[in-house]
Amino acid sequence: KNEVEQSPQNLTAQEGEFITINCSYSVGISALHWLQQHPGGGIVSLFMLSSGKKKHGRLIATINIQEKHSSLHITASHPRDSAVYICAVMGGAQKLVFGQGTRLTINP
Amino acid sequence: ETGVTQSPTHLIKTRGQQVTLRCSSQSGHNTVSWYQQALGQGPQFIFQYYREEENGRGNFPPRFSGLQFPNYSSELNVNALELDDSALYLCASSLPPSSYNEQFFGPGTRLTVL
């Protein structure tokens, strides 16, 4: 079993829909990251959080440390949100452990 | 402030050859981490360099080695290339190693081994 599991692996939705991507982890962590990767490979950091909730524009990230679970939400989704979203946790040894990613496609 | 850059962007090698990938860290960052991302998978941690010393290593064989220079740029060297080494190689720079220092990623180098 991977230390970081994301669901779903693939998600297709219509423009305007509310999107939720889930991340569960099995190790103790100090921080959790949500990352966005567009075709071509470049990775952009969206959020880094260790408790509670963060919001940036239409994106919201939440984490429940007791449940070892985090969610990324996108409100009013748009085709430009289409990308791979990756959850990564910072555990011991100062290294990031990544989930396998969720491929999101938003159709106009 | 310049971001993280990597070179080359694409590279094709044959089995048994050696390759060197380069990464320039973001201004002010002294820590560089390297990751391997196979197609359809999440990145895997290779190793991290902090102030020119290796500061942690993932589950990769010794033929994966690295360097960090006084200007904090870094190289990833892979010897005796295998087909399974075909992947996107990402580097990320950050402030000194800490759970709360965000990592900033470069665009990656796509390596194909034939």
Short mmCIF file of C-alpha atoms in Angstrom, two decimals:
data_model
loop_
_atom_site.label_atom_id
_atom_site.label_comp_id
_atom_site.label_asym_id
_atom_site.label_seq_id
_atom_site.Cartn_x
_atom_site.Cartn_y
_atom_site.Cartn_z
CA LYS A 1 0.00 0.00 0.00
CA ASN A 2 1.35 3.43 -0.94
CA GLU A 3 2.00 5.89 1.86
CA VAL A 4 -0.08 8.50 0.01
CA GLU A 5 -3.26 7.54 -1.82
CA GLN A 6 -5.32 9.88 -3.95
CA SER A 7 -8.83 9.47 -5.30
CA PRO A 8 -10.11 9.52 -7.88
CA GLN A 9 -7.27 8.76 -10.28
CA ASN A 10 -9.17 10.37 -13.14
CA LEU A 11 -12.00 12.89 -13.01
CA THR A 12 -13.94 14.45 -15.88
CA ALA A 13 -16.47 17.19 -15.21
CA GLN A 14 -18.34 19.98 -16.93
CA GLU A 15 -17.37 23.61 -16.63
CA GLY A 16 -18.85 25.16 -13.52
CA GLU A 17 -18.99 21.99 -11.45
CA PHE A 18 -17.64 21.76 -7.90
CA ILE A 19 -14.61 19.46 -7.81
CA THR A 20 -13.24 17.46 -4.89
CA ILE A 21 -9.99 15.49 -4.91
CA ASN A 22 -9.09 13.40 -1.87
CA CYS A 23 -5.77 12.43 -0.33
CA SER A 24 -5.19 9.91 2.46
CA TYR A 25 -1.82 9.18 4.01
CA SER A 26 -0.57 6.53 6.39
CA VAL A 27 2.51 8.16 7.94
CA GLY A 28 3.03 10.92 10.46
CA ILE A 29 3.55 14.19 8.69
CA SER A 30 4.54 17.74 9.45
CA ALA A 31 3.03 19.31 6.34
CA LEU A 32 0.96 18.40 3.29
CA HIS A 33 1.30 19.94 -0.14
CA TRP A 34 -1.11 20.19 -3.04
CA LEU A 35 0.63 20.60 -6.39
CA GLN A 36 -0.59 21.18 -9.93
CA GLN A 37 1.17 19.68 -12.95
CA HIS A 38 0.30 20.72 -16.50
CA PRO A 39 1.16 18.74 -19.65
CA GLY A 40 4.86 19.20 -20.29
CA GLY A 41 5.73 18.55 -16.68
CA GLY A 42 6.08 21.83 -14.81
CA ILE A 43 4.86 21.61 -11.20
CA VAL A 44 3.32 24.52 -9.34
CA SER A 45 2.76 24.52 -5.61
CA LEU A 46 -0.85 25.37 -4.76
CA PHE A 47 -0.96 24.93 -0.98
CA MET A 48 1.17 23.85 1.92
CA LEU A 49 -0.79 23.18 5.09
CA SER A 50 -0.39 21.45 8.42
CA SER A 51 -3.83 22.09 9.91
CA GLY A 52 -7.25 23.48 9.13
CA LYS A 53 -8.09 25.08 5.84
CA LYS A 54 -6.58 27.40 3.25
CA LYS A 55 -8.26 29.26 0.39
CA HIS A 56 -6.78 30.86 -2.69
CA GLY A 57 -9.22 32.15 -5.27
CA ARG A 58 -11.44 29.28 -6.36
CA LEU A 59 -9.25 26.67 -4.66
CA ILE A 60 -9.75 25.43 -1.11
CA ALA A 61 -7.59 22.88 0.72
CA THR A 62 -8.50 21.22 4.00
CA ILE A 63 -6.66 18.79 6.22
CA ASN A 64 -7.76 16.58 9.11
CA ILE A 65 -4.65 15.46 10.95
CA GLN A 66 -6.52 12.97 13.16
CA GLU A 67 -8.13 11.31 10.13
CA LYS A 68 -4.90 11.59 8.05
CA HIS A 69 -6.94 13.00 5.21
CA SER A 70 -6.89 16.09 3.03
CA SER A 71 -9.16 17.40 0.29
CA LEU A 72 -8.66 19.87 -2.53
CA HIS A 73 -11.79 21.61 -3.76
CA ILE A 74 -12.24 23.70 -6.89
CA THR A 75 -15.33 25.88 -7.12
CA ALA A 76 -16.80 27.02 -10.44
CA SER A 77 -14.38 24.82 -12.38
CA HIS A 78 -13.03 26.01 -15.71
CA PRO A 79 -11.31 24.21 -18.61
CA ARG A 80 -8.03 25.91 -17.65
CA ASP A 81 -8.16 23.96 -14.36
CA SER A 82 -7.51 20.79 -16.39
CA ALA A 83 -4.25 19.35 -15.06
CA VAL A 84 -2.86 16.63 -12.82
CA TYR A 85 -3.25 17.43 -9.12
CA ILE A 86 -0.75 15.82 -6.80
CA CYS A 87 -0.83 15.47 -3.03
CA ALA A 88 2.55 15.19 -1.28
CA VAL A 89 3.40 14.84 2.39
CA MET A 90 6.50 15.91 4.26
CA GLY A 91 7.42 13.22 6.74
CA GLY A 92 10.73 12.42 8.35
CA ALA A 93 14.07 12.99 6.63
CA GLN A 94 12.73 16.21 5.11
CA LYS A 95 11.62 14.44 1.93
CA LEU A 96 8.34 14.73 0.09
CA VAL A 97 6.33 11.56 -0.54
CA PHE A 98 3.93 11.97 -3.44
CA GLY A 99 0.60 10.47 -4.36
CA GLN A 100 0.12 9.14 -7.86
CA GLY A 101 -1.86 12.19 -8.95
CA THR A 102 -5.43 12.86 -10.08
CA ARG A 103 -5.94 13.74 -13.73
CA LEU A 104 -8.69 16.36 -13.94
CA THR A 105 -10.39 17.26 -17.22
CA ILE A 106 -12.93 20.06 -17.31
CA ASN A 107 -15.02 20.15 -20.48
CA PRO A 108 -16.53 23.41 -21.73
CA GLU B 1 13.95 36.96 -8.65
CA THR B 2 14.62 34.09 -11.07
CA GLY B 3 12.84 30.78 -10.71
CA VAL B 4 14.21 27.26 -10.83
CA THR B 5 15.65 26.31 -14.21
CA GLN B 6 16.73 22.94 -15.56
CA SER B 7 18.73 21.86 -18.58
CA PRO B 8 18.41 20.27 -20.97
CA THR B 9 14.64 20.10 -21.46
CA HIS B 10 14.78 16.84 -23.41
CA LEU B 11 17.47 14.20 -23.79
CA ILE B 12 17.74 10.88 -25.61
CA LYS B 13 20.39 8.36 -24.57
CA THR B 14 21.05 4.66 -25.13
CA ARG B 15 21.43 1.91 -22.55
CA GLY B 16 24.77 1.92 -20.77
CA GLN B 17 25.48 5.58 -21.39
CA GLN B 18 25.91 8.24 -18.72
CA VAL B 19 23.91 11.44 -18.37
CA THR B 20 24.24 14.71 -16.43
CA LEU B 21 21.23 16.88 -15.71
CA ARG B 22 21.52 20.40 -14.32
CA CYS B 23 19.44 22.56 -12.03
CA SER B 24 19.78 26.20 -11.03
CA SER B 25 18.02 26.99 -7.79
CA GLN B 26 15.83 29.99 -7.12
CA SER B 27 17.66 33.05 -5.87
CA GLY B 28 18.28 32.79 -2.11
CA HIS B 29 17.66 29.03 -1.90
CA ASN B 30 20.46 26.76 -0.66
CA THR B 31 18.66 23.41 -0.78
CA VAL B 32 17.99 21.35 -3.91
CA SER B 33 15.95 18.14 -4.09
CA TRP B 34 15.81 15.81 -7.10
CA TYR B 35 12.83 13.65 -8.08
CA GLN B 36 12.16 11.04 -10.74
CA GLN B 37 8.68 10.87 -12.25
CA ALA B 38 7.86 7.87 -14.42
CA LEU B 39 5.00 8.22 -16.89
CA GLY B 40 1.64 8.20 -15.12
CA GLN B 41 3.18 8.12 -11.66
CA GLY B 42 3.86 10.61 -8.91
CA PRO B 43 7.43 11.85 -8.40
CA GLN B 44 9.84 9.75 -6.33
CA PHE B 45 12.47 11.37 -4.11
CA ILE B 46 16.05 10.69 -5.30
CA PHE B 47 18.14 12.84 -2.95
CA GLN B 48 18.53 16.29 -1.45
CA TYR B 49 21.55 18.58 -1.26
CA TYR B 50 22.01 21.27 1.37
CA ARG B 51 25.08 23.50 1.42
CA GLU B 52 26.95 21.18 -0.96
CA GLU B 53 26.36 18.02 1.12
CA GLU B 54 23.91 15.18 0.50
CA ASN B 55 21.13 15.54 3.06
CA GLY B 56 18.93 12.52 2.57
CA ARG B 57 18.50 9.91 -0.13
CA GLY B 58 15.59 7.87 -1.44
CA ASN B 59 15.59 4.29 -2.65
CA PHE B 60 17.82 4.74 -5.69
CA PRO B 61 21.00 2.79 -6.54
CA PRO B 62 24.48 4.35 -6.27
CA ARG B 63 24.64 4.91 -10.02
CA PHE B 64 22.43 7.92 -9.27
CA SER B 65 24.75 10.55 -7.84
CA GLY B 66 24.70 14.28 -7.41
CA LEU B 67 26.63 17.42 -6.71
CA GLN B 68 25.83 20.85 -5.39
CA PHE B 69 28.06 23.79 -6.19
CA PRO B 70 28.94 26.86 -4.09
CA ASN B 71 26.31 28.88 -5.97
CA TYR B 72 23.79 26.17 -4.91
CA SER B 73 23.15 24.94 -8.44
CA SER B 74 23.12 21.17 -8.69
CA GLU B 75 23.77 18.25 -11.00
CA LEU B 76 22.22 14.80 -11.16
CA ASN B 77 24.41 12.13 -12.74
CA VAL B 78 23.15 8.74 -13.80
CA ASN B 79 25.65 6.06 -14.89
CA ALA B 80 25.01 2.86 -16.81
CA LEU B 81 21.59 4.00 -18.01
CA GLU B 82 18.78 1.44 -18.06
CA LEU B 83 15.52 1.54 -20.01
CA ASP B 84 13.60 2.08 -16.76
CA ASP B 85 15.50 5.31 -16.17
CA SER B 86 13.30 6.92 -18.84
CA ALA B 87 11.35 9.52 -16.89
CA LEU B 88 10.85 13.20 -16.15
CA TYR B 89 13.52 14.40 -13.72
CA LEU B 90 12.47 17.30 -11.55
CA CYS B 91 14.49 19.44 -9.23
CA ALA B 92 13.10 21.70 -6.54
CA SER B 93 14.82 24.36 -4.50
CA SER B 94 13.98 25.69 -1.09
CA LEU B 95 15.32 27.50 1.94
CA PRO B 96 17.20 25.33 4.51
CA PRO B 97 15.61 21.90 5.03
CA SER B 98 12.51 22.27 7.14
CA SER B 99 9.05 20.85 7.16
CA TYR B 100 7.64 24.31 6.61
CA ASN B 101 9.79 25.53 3.73
CA GLU B 102 7.96 25.33 0.44
CA GLN B 103 9.75 23.69 -2.46
CA PHE B 104 9.76 25.42 -5.84
CA PHE B 105 9.94 23.10 -8.84
CA GLY B 106 11.75 23.47 -12.12
CA PRO B 107 10.16 22.54 -15.47
CA GLY B 108 11.91 19.17 -15.56
CA THR B 109 14.18 17.28 -17.94
CA ARG B 110 12.57 14.48 -19.91
CA LEU B 111 15.05 11.64 -20.37
CA THR B 112 14.42 8.85 -22.86
CA VAL B 113 16.67 5.79 -22.77
CA LEU B 114 16.58 3.61 -25.89
#
